[in-house]
Amino acid sequence: MAVETELKLLLPPEAAAEIVRRPGVRRLLIPGDGSAPEGGEPPSEAPASVEDAVDGAVPDRVVPQRQKLDSIYFDTPDRWLSEHRMALRVRRIGRKKIQTLKAPASGPGGLQNFQELEAIVAADRPQLPLVADVKLRSRLERAKIWPRLRPVFETRFHRTSFTLDHSGSILEVAVDQGDIVAEGRRRPLAEVELELKAGKPDALYDLAEQLALEISEEFPVRLGLETKAARGFALAEGSEPEPHKATDIDLLRDVATEEAFVSIVHNCLDQLRANEEAVLATEDGEAIHQFRVALRRLRAIVSAYRDLIDDDVHALISIDLRWLQRQFGPARDIDVLIAETLEPIRLRLRSQPAFDMLIDAATAARTEARRTAHLALENPRYVVMLIQLYRRLHSGDWRRASARARLGAPLRDFARPLLQSRHKRLMRLGARYQALPETELHRLRILAKKMRYAAEAFQSLYRGRGVKRYISALADIQDCLGSVNDAFVSRQVLSGLAQRLVMDQGMAAADANLLQGLVLGWQTARIDRDIAEFRDVWSTFAKQKRFWS
């Protein structure tokens, strides 16, 4: 049974027919191509398809493979195959019909890894006896899959593929342009698919990074997450992208410290990328929130492993993650300001034109901030950051050379002192909560949040209800001090909104300052109320057993 390992770069629909004309792309796909330099005159007329572009761009000595691929995907009414992460299709290529069954396989992170079973069929319907893997065929028989199969959706696209040797590995690069069709609905399909035919995954990461940078000079490009099958099923169901919370991290109790880091980072990246489509396609602030949660979890584990990560790698990762945090921070901060402060105030202050102007300004600022977040996902820096993270996790070049022994030791040896140290810092500051100014209360909340992320990352190492009680008590600290956080992060936002009202709306500076004072007064009252309740919250946390001891 063959294992398919591939990576996708997603493009705007109009880009697939254009990218193969770019000299930089041609040089990557056709080694030795003597195409004109980047500064040369572009053709005057844009090609209508990938084939047209290739006809005008590729030298005669190069023969890329061009195909029209029409596929019908099948599943049961209860989506048994999809639920088990399988895909079954019959694809027509010229006069041939090829049945393909894909099932999950382990492989490098960030890549799509599937067991692939292919067979030539005579009809448009899949044939069970042609599934060559006996165990998989028996599993399908026991589940009575074949009698229940129904066509669900189709893909129709043109593919132009190049096979090349890159750094000693054989890769196939296919440019696909067409549509996914289901239930009378269409979704454009435009992507570059890179498949490892032979060799090392590092070559796949490397070429994907180079192609992404080259393509991004003209078109936005993203690292693909979903397969064609997953997108087709979503289209057939009429489902829309939605926010995703983090999934549990399930570590073996004897896992090594290095292996745990890789698993935890992959879990954070899974949550991060699962929220991309919802961020782009919806106005749901929860998607941006969950994206930021994933980003903070990722930053927290990188910080926790600081002494075990190579200095240069740590610096590069930290710089990229801080950049991404800045792109998403304002959208979430304004969301919270509107929902938790401005709207409740408006309910009390009905028919106040000046305050309505403040909310309108905040809403406009949120729209701009969301646009910034959207653009970040299409920024080549984000794509490259993801590819480099996955490559480092696979190759292991993130490891500090002098930390080999600690990285190979059991995770418990690393987790115990880390949790103990963070717990002590939290207890030391929290014991003085009644005397702390707002800035220190904000820091207390951050310490609780970091402690929670660490406890959640390592909780599968420990048994008993004490783990969940401890984490729940940390969550209560975060919630109770939420008003402090809201006030802390919103003050700069409020200042900017006041300036906008004065400069753009002609509001008197005194009136704008009055609005700021009103909001800050409301937040101060909330902080006083929450601090009064914090005594019980802190007392409950302080009584929790240190589950790692």
Coordinates of C-alpha atoms in Angstrom, one line a residue:
M1 CA 0.0 0.0 0.0
A2 CA 1.5 3.3 -1.1
V3 CA 1.7 6.2 1.3
E4 CA 0.9 9.6 -0.2
T5 CA 2.7 12.6 1.4
E6 CA 1.8 16.0 0.0
L7 CA 1.4 19.7 0.8
K8 CA -0.9 22.2 -0.8
L9 CA -0.6 26.0 -1.4
L10 CA -4.0 27.6 -1.9
L11 CA -4.4 30.4 -4.5
P12 CA -7.1 32.8 -5.6
P13 CA -9.2 31.3 -8.5
E14 CA -7.6 33.6 -11.0
A15 CA -4.0 32.9 -10.0
A16 CA -3.6 29.2 -11.1
A17 CA -3.5 30.2 -14.8
E18 CA -1.0 32.9 -14.1
I19 CA 1.7 31.6 -11.8
V20 CA 3.4 29.3 -14.3
R21 CA 4.2 32.3 -16.4
R22 CA 6.3 33.8 -13.6
P23 CA 10.0 33.4 -14.4
G24 CA 10.8 32.7 -10.8
V25 CA 8.2 29.9 -10.6
R26 CA 9.5 28.4 -13.9
R27 CA 13.0 28.4 -12.7
L28 CA 11.9 26.4 -9.6
L29 CA 9.8 23.9 -11.5
I30 CA 12.0 23.6 -14.6
P31 CA 15.7 23.4 -13.5
G32 CA 17.9 25.0 -16.2
D33 CA 15.0 27.0 -17.7
G34 CA 16.5 30.0 -19.5
S35 CA 13.5 32.1 -19.1
A36 CA 13.7 35.9 -19.1
P37 CA 14.6 37.6 -15.8
E38 CA 11.9 39.1 -13.5
G39 CA 12.4 42.5 -15.0
G40 CA 11.4 41.4 -18.5
E41 CA 8.3 42.5 -20.3
P42 CA 5.2 40.4 -19.3
P43 CA 3.0 39.0 -22.1
S44 CA 0.3 41.4 -23.1
E45 CA -2.6 39.0 -22.7
A46 CA -3.4 36.9 -19.7
P47 CA -3.9 33.2 -20.3
A48 CA -7.4 31.7 -19.8
S49 CA -6.1 28.5 -18.3
V50 CA -3.0 26.8 -16.9
E51 CA -2.5 25.0 -20.2
D52 CA -2.5 28.3 -22.2
A53 CA 0.0 29.7 -19.7
V54 CA 2.3 26.7 -20.0
D55 CA 2.1 26.7 -23.8
G56 CA 3.5 30.2 -23.8
A57 CA 5.9 29.8 -20.9
V58 CA 7.7 26.4 -21.0
P59 CA 10.5 25.7 -23.4
D60 CA 10.0 23.1 -26.1
R61 CA 12.4 20.7 -24.4
V62 CA 10.2 20.4 -21.3
V63 CA 7.0 18.4 -21.5
P64 CA 4.8 18.9 -18.4
Q65 CA 2.0 16.5 -18.1
R66 CA -1.5 18.0 -18.7
Q67 CA -4.7 16.3 -17.7
K68 CA -8.4 16.9 -17.3
L69 CA -9.5 15.2 -14.1
D70 CA -13.1 14.6 -13.3
S71 CA -13.8 12.7 -10.1
I72 CA -16.9 11.5 -8.3
Y73 CA -16.6 11.1 -4.5
F74 CA -18.7 8.5 -2.6
D75 CA -19.8 8.0 1.0
T76 CA -22.6 6.5 3.0
P77 CA -25.6 8.6 4.1
D78 CA -24.2 8.8 7.6
R79 CA -20.8 9.8 6.2
W80 CA -19.0 6.8 7.6
L81 CA -15.9 7.2 5.4
S82 CA -15.6 11.0 6.1
E83 CA -16.0 10.4 9.8
H84 CA -13.1 7.9 9.7
R85 CA -11.0 10.4 7.7
M86 CA -11.2 8.3 4.5
A87 CA -12.1 9.3 1.0
L88 CA -13.3 7.2 -1.9
R89 CA -13.5 8.4 -5.5
V90 CA -13.6 7.2 -9.1
R91 CA -11.6 9.5 -11.3
R92 CA -11.8 9.7 -15.1
I93 CA -8.5 10.5 -16.9
G94 CA -9.1 10.3 -20.6
R95 CA -10.6 6.9 -21.3
K96 CA -9.4 5.4 -18.0
K97 CA -11.3 5.3 -14.7
I98 CA -9.3 4.9 -11.6
Q99 CA -10.7 4.0 -8.2
T100 CA -8.8 5.5 -5.2
L101 CA -9.4 4.9 -1.5
K102 CA -7.4 7.1 0.9
A103 CA -7.1 6.3 4.6
P104 CA -5.1 8.2 7.3
A105 CA -1.4 7.5 7.7
S106 CA 1.2 8.8 10.0
G107 CA 3.7 11.2 8.6
P108 CA 5.5 14.6 9.0
G109 CA 3.5 17.4 10.5
G110 CA 2.0 20.0 8.2
L111 CA 1.7 17.6 5.4
Q112 CA -1.2 15.5 4.3
N113 CA -0.4 11.8 4.8
F114 CA -2.6 9.1 3.4
Q115 CA -2.5 5.4 2.6
E116 CA -3.5 5.3 -1.1
L117 CA -5.1 2.3 -2.8
E118 CA -5.7 2.6 -6.5
A119 CA -7.2 0.3 -9.1
I120 CA -8.6 0.6 -12.6
V121 CA -12.3 0.1 -12.8
A122 CA -14.7 -0.4 -15.7
A123 CA -17.7 1.5 -14.3
D124 CA -18.3 4.8 -12.5
R125 CA -19.1 3.0 -9.3
P126 CA -16.4 1.8 -6.8
Q127 CA -15.7 -2.0 -6.6
L128 CA -15.0 -3.4 -3.1
P129 CA -13.0 -6.5 -4.4
L130 CA -10.5 -4.0 -5.9
V131 CA -9.5 -2.7 -2.4
A132 CA -6.2 -4.6 -2.2
D133 CA -5.5 -4.2 1.5
V134 CA -7.2 -7.2 3.1
K135 CA -7.6 -5.7 6.6
L136 CA -9.1 -2.5 5.3
R137 CA -11.4 -4.4 2.9
S138 CA -12.6 -6.5 5.8
R139 CA -13.2 -3.4 7.9
L140 CA -15.4 -1.9 5.2
E141 CA -17.3 -5.2 4.8
R142 CA -18.0 -5.4 8.5
A143 CA -19.3 -1.8 8.4
K144 CA -21.5 -2.7 5.4
I145 CA -20.1 0.3 3.5
W146 CA -20.4 -0.8 -0.1
P147 CA -24.2 -1.3 -0.3
R148 CA -24.8 2.1 1.2
L149 CA -22.5 4.1 -1.0
R150 CA -23.9 7.2 -2.7
P151 CA -22.2 9.8 -4.9
V152 CA -21.8 13.0 -2.8
F153 CA -19.9 15.5 -4.9
E154 CA -17.6 15.9 -7.9
T155 CA -14.3 17.7 -8.7
R156 CA -13.6 18.9 -12.2
F157 CA -10.3 20.5 -12.9
H158 CA -7.4 20.8 -15.2
R159 CA -4.0 19.7 -13.9
T160 CA -0.5 20.7 -15.2
S161 CA 2.2 18.7 -13.4
F162 CA 5.9 18.9 -13.3
T163 CA 8.3 16.2 -11.9
L164 CA 11.6 17.4 -10.7
D165 CA 14.6 16.4 -8.6
H166 CA 14.8 18.9 -5.7
S167 CA 17.8 18.5 -3.2
G168 CA 18.0 14.8 -4.1
S169 CA 14.3 14.0 -3.7
I170 CA 11.8 13.4 -6.4
L171 CA 8.8 15.7 -6.2
E172 CA 5.7 16.2 -8.3
V173 CA 4.2 19.7 -8.4
A174 CA 0.7 20.0 -9.8
V175 CA -1.1 23.2 -10.6
D176 CA -4.9 22.5 -10.3
Q177 CA -7.6 24.8 -11.6
G178 CA -11.4 24.0 -11.7
D179 CA -14.3 23.5 -9.4
I180 CA -15.8 21.4 -6.7
V181 CA -19.5 20.7 -7.4
A182 CA -22.2 19.5 -5.0
E183 CA -25.9 19.9 -4.6
G184 CA -26.1 22.6 -7.3
R185 CA -23.3 24.6 -5.5
R186 CA -19.8 25.3 -6.8
R187 CA -16.6 26.2 -5.0
P188 CA -13.5 27.3 -7.0
L189 CA -10.5 25.0 -6.9
A190 CA -7.1 26.6 -7.4
E191 CA -4.0 25.2 -5.7
V192 CA -0.5 24.0 -6.1
E193 CA -0.1 20.5 -4.9
L194 CA 3.4 19.2 -4.0
E195 CA 3.8 15.5 -3.6
L196 CA 6.9 13.6 -2.3
K197 CA 7.5 10.7 -4.8
A198 CA 10.8 9.6 -3.3
G199 CA 13.3 11.1 -0.8
K200 CA 13.0 13.2 2.3
P201 CA 10.2 15.5 3.4
D202 CA 12.7 18.3 4.0
A203 CA 12.7 18.8 0.2
L204 CA 8.9 19.2 0.2
Y205 CA 9.1 21.9 2.9
D206 CA 11.9 23.7 1.1
L207 CA 10.3 23.9 -2.3
A208 CA 6.9 24.9 -0.8
E209 CA 8.6 27.8 1.0
Q210 CA 10.4 28.9 -2.2
L211 CA 7.2 28.7 -4.3
A212 CA 5.1 30.5 -1.7
L213 CA 7.5 33.4 -1.6
E214 CA 7.7 33.6 -5.4
I215 CA 3.9 33.3 -5.9
S216 CA 3.2 35.9 -3.1
E217 CA 4.9 38.6 -5.1
E218 CA 1.8 38.7 -7.2
F219 CA -0.9 36.8 -5.5
P220 CA -1.9 35.9 -1.9
V221 CA -1.1 32.4 -1.0
R222 CA -1.9 30.2 2.0
L223 CA -0.8 26.8 3.3
G224 CA -3.7 24.4 2.6
L225 CA -5.2 22.5 5.5
E226 CA -8.2 20.6 4.1
T227 CA -8.0 18.0 1.4
K228 CA -10.2 18.3 -1.7
A229 CA -12.4 15.6 -0.2
A230 CA -12.9 17.6 3.0
R231 CA -13.8 20.7 1.1
G232 CA -16.2 18.7 -1.1
F233 CA -18.0 17.2 1.9
A234 CA -18.4 20.7 3.5
L235 CA -19.8 22.0 0.3
A236 CA -22.3 19.1 0.0
E237 CA -23.4 19.6 3.6
G238 CA -23.7 23.3 3.1
S239 CA -21.6 23.8 6.3
E240 CA -19.8 27.0 7.0
P241 CA -16.4 27.5 8.7
E242 CA -16.7 27.7 12.5
P243 CA -14.4 28.5 15.5
H244 CA -12.5 25.6 17.0
K245 CA -11.4 25.2 20.6
A246 CA -8.2 23.3 21.5
T247 CA -8.4 19.5 21.6
D248 CA -7.0 17.6 24.5
I249 CA -3.3 16.8 24.5
D250 CA -2.9 13.1 25.2
L251 CA 0.7 12.3 26.1
L252 CA 2.0 8.9 27.2
R253 CA 3.1 8.9 30.8
D254 CA 6.7 7.9 29.9
V255 CA 7.0 10.3 27.0
A256 CA 10.4 12.0 26.5
T257 CA 10.6 15.8 26.9
E258 CA 11.5 16.3 23.3
E259 CA 8.7 14.2 21.9
A260 CA 6.2 16.0 24.2
F261 CA 7.3 19.4 22.8
V262 CA 6.7 18.3 19.2
S263 CA 3.2 16.9 20.2
I264 CA 2.2 20.0 22.1
V265 CA 3.3 22.4 19.3
H266 CA 1.5 20.3 16.7
N267 CA -1.7 20.6 18.9
C268 CA -1.3 24.3 19.1
L269 CA -0.8 24.6 15.3
D270 CA -3.8 22.4 14.7
Q271 CA -6.0 24.8 16.6
L272 CA -4.4 27.8 15.0
R273 CA -5.0 26.5 11.5
A274 CA -8.4 25.1 12.2
N275 CA -9.6 28.7 12.8
E276 CA -8.2 30.2 9.7
E277 CA -11.2 29.7 7.4
A278 CA -13.6 31.0 10.1
V279 CA -11.5 34.1 10.6
L280 CA -11.6 34.8 6.8
A281 CA -15.2 33.8 6.1
T282 CA -17.2 35.0 9.0
E283 CA -17.6 38.0 11.2
D284 CA -17.7 35.8 14.3
G285 CA -15.3 37.3 16.9
E286 CA -15.0 33.9 18.5
A287 CA -12.9 32.7 15.6
I288 CA -10.3 35.4 16.1
H289 CA -10.5 34.7 19.9
Q290 CA -9.7 31.0 19.4
F291 CA -6.9 31.8 16.9
R292 CA -5.4 34.0 19.6
V293 CA -5.8 31.3 22.2
A294 CA -3.9 28.9 20.0
L295 CA -1.2 31.5 19.4
R296 CA -0.8 32.2 23.2
R297 CA -0.7 28.5 23.9
L298 CA 2.1 28.2 21.3
R299 CA 4.0 31.1 22.7
A300 CA 3.6 29.7 26.2
I301 CA 5.1 26.3 25.3
V302 CA 8.0 27.9 23.4
S303 CA 8.7 30.0 26.5
A304 CA 8.5 27.0 28.8
Y305 CA 11.1 25.2 26.7
R306 CA 13.3 28.3 26.3
D307 CA 16.4 26.6 27.8
L308 CA 16.1 23.6 25.6
I309 CA 15.7 25.4 22.3
D310 CA 18.5 26.7 20.1
D311 CA 19.0 30.4 20.7
D312 CA 18.8 31.4 17.0
V313 CA 15.7 29.2 16.4
H314 CA 14.0 30.6 19.6
A315 CA 14.7 34.1 18.5
L316 CA 13.2 33.6 15.0
I317 CA 10.1 31.8 16.3
S318 CA 9.5 34.4 19.0
I319 CA 9.8 37.3 16.6
D320 CA 7.3 35.6 14.2
L321 CA 4.8 34.8 16.9
R322 CA 5.0 38.3 18.4
W323 CA 4.3 39.7 14.9
L324 CA 1.3 37.4 14.4
Q325 CA 0.0 38.4 17.9
R326 CA 0.2 42.1 16.9
Q327 CA -1.9 41.4 13.8
F328 CA -4.7 39.7 15.7
G329 CA -4.6 41.6 19.0
P330 CA -6.5 44.8 18.1
A331 CA -9.5 42.9 16.6
R332 CA -10.0 40.9 19.7
D333 CA -9.4 43.8 22.1
I334 CA -12.0 45.9 20.3
D335 CA -14.5 43.0 20.2
V336 CA -14.2 42.7 24.0
L337 CA -14.4 46.5 24.5
I338 CA -17.7 46.6 22.5
A339 CA -19.3 43.5 24.0
E340 CA -18.2 43.8 27.6
T341 CA -18.2 47.6 28.1
L342 CA -19.7 49.8 25.5
E343 CA -22.9 47.8 24.7
P344 CA -23.8 47.4 28.5
I345 CA -23.2 51.2 29.0
R346 CA -25.5 52.0 26.0
L347 CA -28.2 49.9 27.5
R348 CA -28.1 52.2 30.5
L349 CA -27.6 55.4 28.5
R350 CA -30.4 55.3 25.9
S351 CA -30.6 57.9 23.2
Q352 CA -27.2 59.4 23.8
P353 CA -25.9 60.6 20.4
A354 CA -22.4 61.1 21.6
F355 CA -22.1 57.6 23.0
D356 CA -23.6 56.2 19.8
M357 CA -20.8 57.9 17.9
L358 CA -18.3 56.2 20.1
I359 CA -19.8 52.8 19.4
D360 CA -19.9 53.6 15.7
A361 CA -16.2 54.6 15.8
A362 CA -15.4 51.4 17.7
T363 CA -17.3 49.3 15.1
A364 CA -15.4 50.9 12.3
A365 CA -12.1 50.3 14.1
R366 CA -13.0 46.7 14.6
T367 CA -13.7 46.3 10.9
E368 CA -10.3 47.7 10.1
A369 CA -8.6 45.5 12.7
R370 CA -10.4 42.4 11.3
R371 CA -9.1 43.3 7.9
T372 CA -5.6 43.4 9.3
A373 CA -6.1 39.9 10.7
H374 CA -7.4 38.7 7.4
L375 CA -4.4 40.1 5.6
A376 CA -2.0 38.4 8.0
L377 CA -3.3 35.0 7.0
E378 CA -2.5 35.8 3.4
N379 CA 0.9 37.3 4.2
P380 CA 3.8 35.2 3.0
R381 CA 5.4 35.7 6.4
Y382 CA 2.7 33.6 8.0
V383 CA 2.9 30.8 5.3
V384 CA 6.7 30.7 5.7
M385 CA 6.4 30.7 9.5
L386 CA 4.2 27.7 9.4
I387 CA 6.3 25.8 6.9
Q388 CA 9.5 26.5 8.9
L389 CA 7.9 25.4 12.1
Y390 CA 6.7 22.1 10.6
R391 CA 10.2 21.5 9.1
R392 CA 12.0 22.2 12.3
L393 CA 9.7 19.9 14.3
H394 CA 10.3 17.2 11.8
S395 CA 14.1 17.6 11.5
G396 CA 14.8 18.4 15.1
D397 CA 17.0 21.3 14.3
W398 CA 15.2 23.4 17.0
R399 CA 17.0 21.5 19.7
R400 CA 19.8 23.1 21.8
A401 CA 22.9 21.0 21.3
S402 CA 23.8 21.1 25.0
A403 CA 20.3 20.0 26.1
R404 CA 20.3 16.5 24.5
A405 CA 20.3 14.7 27.8
R406 CA 17.4 16.8 29.2
L407 CA 15.4 16.5 26.0
G408 CA 15.8 12.7 26.1
A409 CA 14.7 12.5 29.8
P410 CA 11.1 11.7 30.8
L411 CA 8.8 14.6 30.5
R412 CA 7.9 14.3 34.2
D413 CA 11.5 15.4 35.1
F414 CA 10.9 18.6 33.1
A415 CA 7.3 19.3 34.0
R416 CA 7.6 19.0 37.7
P417 CA 10.1 21.8 38.4
L418 CA 8.5 24.0 35.7
L419 CA 5.0 23.7 37.3
Q420 CA 6.4 24.1 40.8
S421 CA 8.3 27.3 39.8
R422 CA 5.3 28.9 38.1
H423 CA 3.0 27.9 41.0
K424 CA 5.4 29.6 43.5
R425 CA 5.5 32.8 41.4
L426 CA 1.7 32.9 41.2
M427 CA 1.2 32.3 44.9
R428 CA 3.8 34.9 45.8
L429 CA 2.1 37.7 43.9
G430 CA -1.5 36.5 44.5
A431 CA -1.0 36.5 48.3
R432 CA -0.8 40.3 48.1
Y433 CA -3.8 40.8 45.8
Q434 CA -5.6 43.2 48.1
A435 CA -2.7 45.7 47.9
L436 CA -1.9 45.3 44.2
P437 CA -2.5 48.1 41.7
E438 CA -4.3 47.4 38.5
T439 CA -1.1 46.8 36.5
E440 CA 0.0 44.1 39.0
L441 CA -3.5 42.5 39.0
H442 CA -3.2 42.3 35.3
R443 CA 0.2 40.6 35.7
L444 CA -1.4 38.2 38.2
R445 CA -4.0 37.2 35.6
I446 CA -1.2 36.7 33.0
L447 CA 0.7 34.4 35.5
A448 CA -2.5 32.4 36.1
K449 CA -3.1 32.1 32.4
K450 CA 0.5 30.9 31.7
M451 CA 0.2 28.4 34.6
R452 CA -3.1 27.1 33.2
Y453 CA -1.6 26.6 29.7
A454 CA 1.3 24.6 31.3
A455 CA -1.0 22.6 33.4
E456 CA -3.3 21.8 30.5
A457 CA -0.3 20.8 28.3
F458 CA 1.0 18.3 30.9
Q459 CA -2.2 17.2 32.6
S460 CA -2.3 13.8 30.8
L461 CA 0.8 12.8 32.8
Y462 CA -1.1 12.8 36.0
R463 CA -4.2 11.0 37.4
G464 CA -6.9 12.0 39.7
R465 CA -9.5 14.7 39.9
G466 CA -7.1 17.1 41.5
V467 CA -5.7 18.1 38.0
K468 CA -9.0 19.3 36.7
R469 CA -9.9 21.1 39.9
Y470 CA -6.6 22.9 39.8
I471 CA -7.1 24.0 36.2
S472 CA -10.7 25.0 36.9
A473 CA -9.5 27.2 39.8
L474 CA -7.0 28.9 37.5
A475 CA -9.7 29.5 35.0
D476 CA -11.8 31.2 37.7
I477 CA -8.9 33.5 38.5
Q478 CA -8.8 34.5 34.8
D479 CA -12.5 35.1 34.7
C480 CA -12.7 37.1 37.9
L481 CA -9.8 39.3 36.8
G482 CA -11.3 39.7 33.4
S483 CA -12.5 43.2 34.1
V484 CA -8.9 44.2 35.0
N485 CA -7.7 42.8 31.7
D486 CA -10.4 44.6 29.8
A487 CA -9.6 47.9 31.3
F488 CA -5.9 47.5 30.9
V489 CA -6.0 46.6 27.2
S490 CA -8.8 49.0 26.2
R491 CA -7.3 52.2 27.5
Q492 CA -5.0 52.6 24.4
V493 CA -7.9 51.6 22.2
L494 CA -10.1 54.3 23.9
S495 CA -7.5 56.9 23.4
G496 CA -7.4 56.1 19.7
L497 CA -11.2 56.2 19.4
A498 CA -11.4 59.6 21.1
Q499 CA -8.8 61.0 18.6
R500 CA -10.9 59.6 15.7
L501 CA -14.0 61.3 17.0
V502 CA -12.2 64.6 17.3
M503 CA -10.3 64.4 14.0
D504 CA -12.9 62.7 11.8
Q505 CA -16.2 63.5 13.4
G506 CA -15.6 67.0 14.6
M507 CA -16.4 66.2 18.2
A508 CA -15.1 68.6 20.8
A509 CA -12.1 67.4 22.6
A510 CA -13.8 68.0 26.0
D511 CA -16.7 65.8 24.9
A512 CA -14.4 63.0 23.7
N513 CA -12.5 63.2 27.0
L514 CA -15.8 63.0 28.9
L515 CA -16.7 59.8 27.0
Q516 CA -13.4 58.3 27.9
G517 CA -13.9 59.2 31.5
L518 CA -17.4 57.6 31.5
V519 CA -16.0 54.3 30.1
L520 CA -13.1 54.2 32.6
G521 CA -15.5 55.0 35.5
W522 CA -17.7 52.1 34.4
Q523 CA -14.7 49.8 34.2
T524 CA -13.4 50.9 37.6
A525 CA -16.8 50.0 39.2
R526 CA -16.6 46.6 37.6
I527 CA -13.0 46.1 38.8
D528 CA -14.1 47.0 42.4
R529 CA -17.0 44.5 42.2
D530 CA -14.8 41.7 40.8
I531 CA -12.0 42.3 43.4
A532 CA -14.6 42.0 46.1
E533 CA -15.4 38.5 44.7
F534 CA -11.8 37.6 44.2
R535 CA -11.2 36.7 47.9
D536 CA -13.2 33.5 47.6
V537 CA -11.7 32.7 44.2
W538 CA -8.2 33.1 45.4
S539 CA -8.9 31.1 48.6
T540 CA -10.3 28.2 46.6
F541 CA -7.2 28.2 44.4
A542 CA -4.8 28.4 47.3
K543 CA -6.3 25.2 48.8
Q544 CA -5.8 23.2 45.6
K545 CA -3.4 20.3 45.8
R546 CA -0.2 20.5 43.7
F547 CA -1.0 17.6 41.5
W548 CA 2.5 17.3 40.2
S549 CA 4.1 16.8 43.6

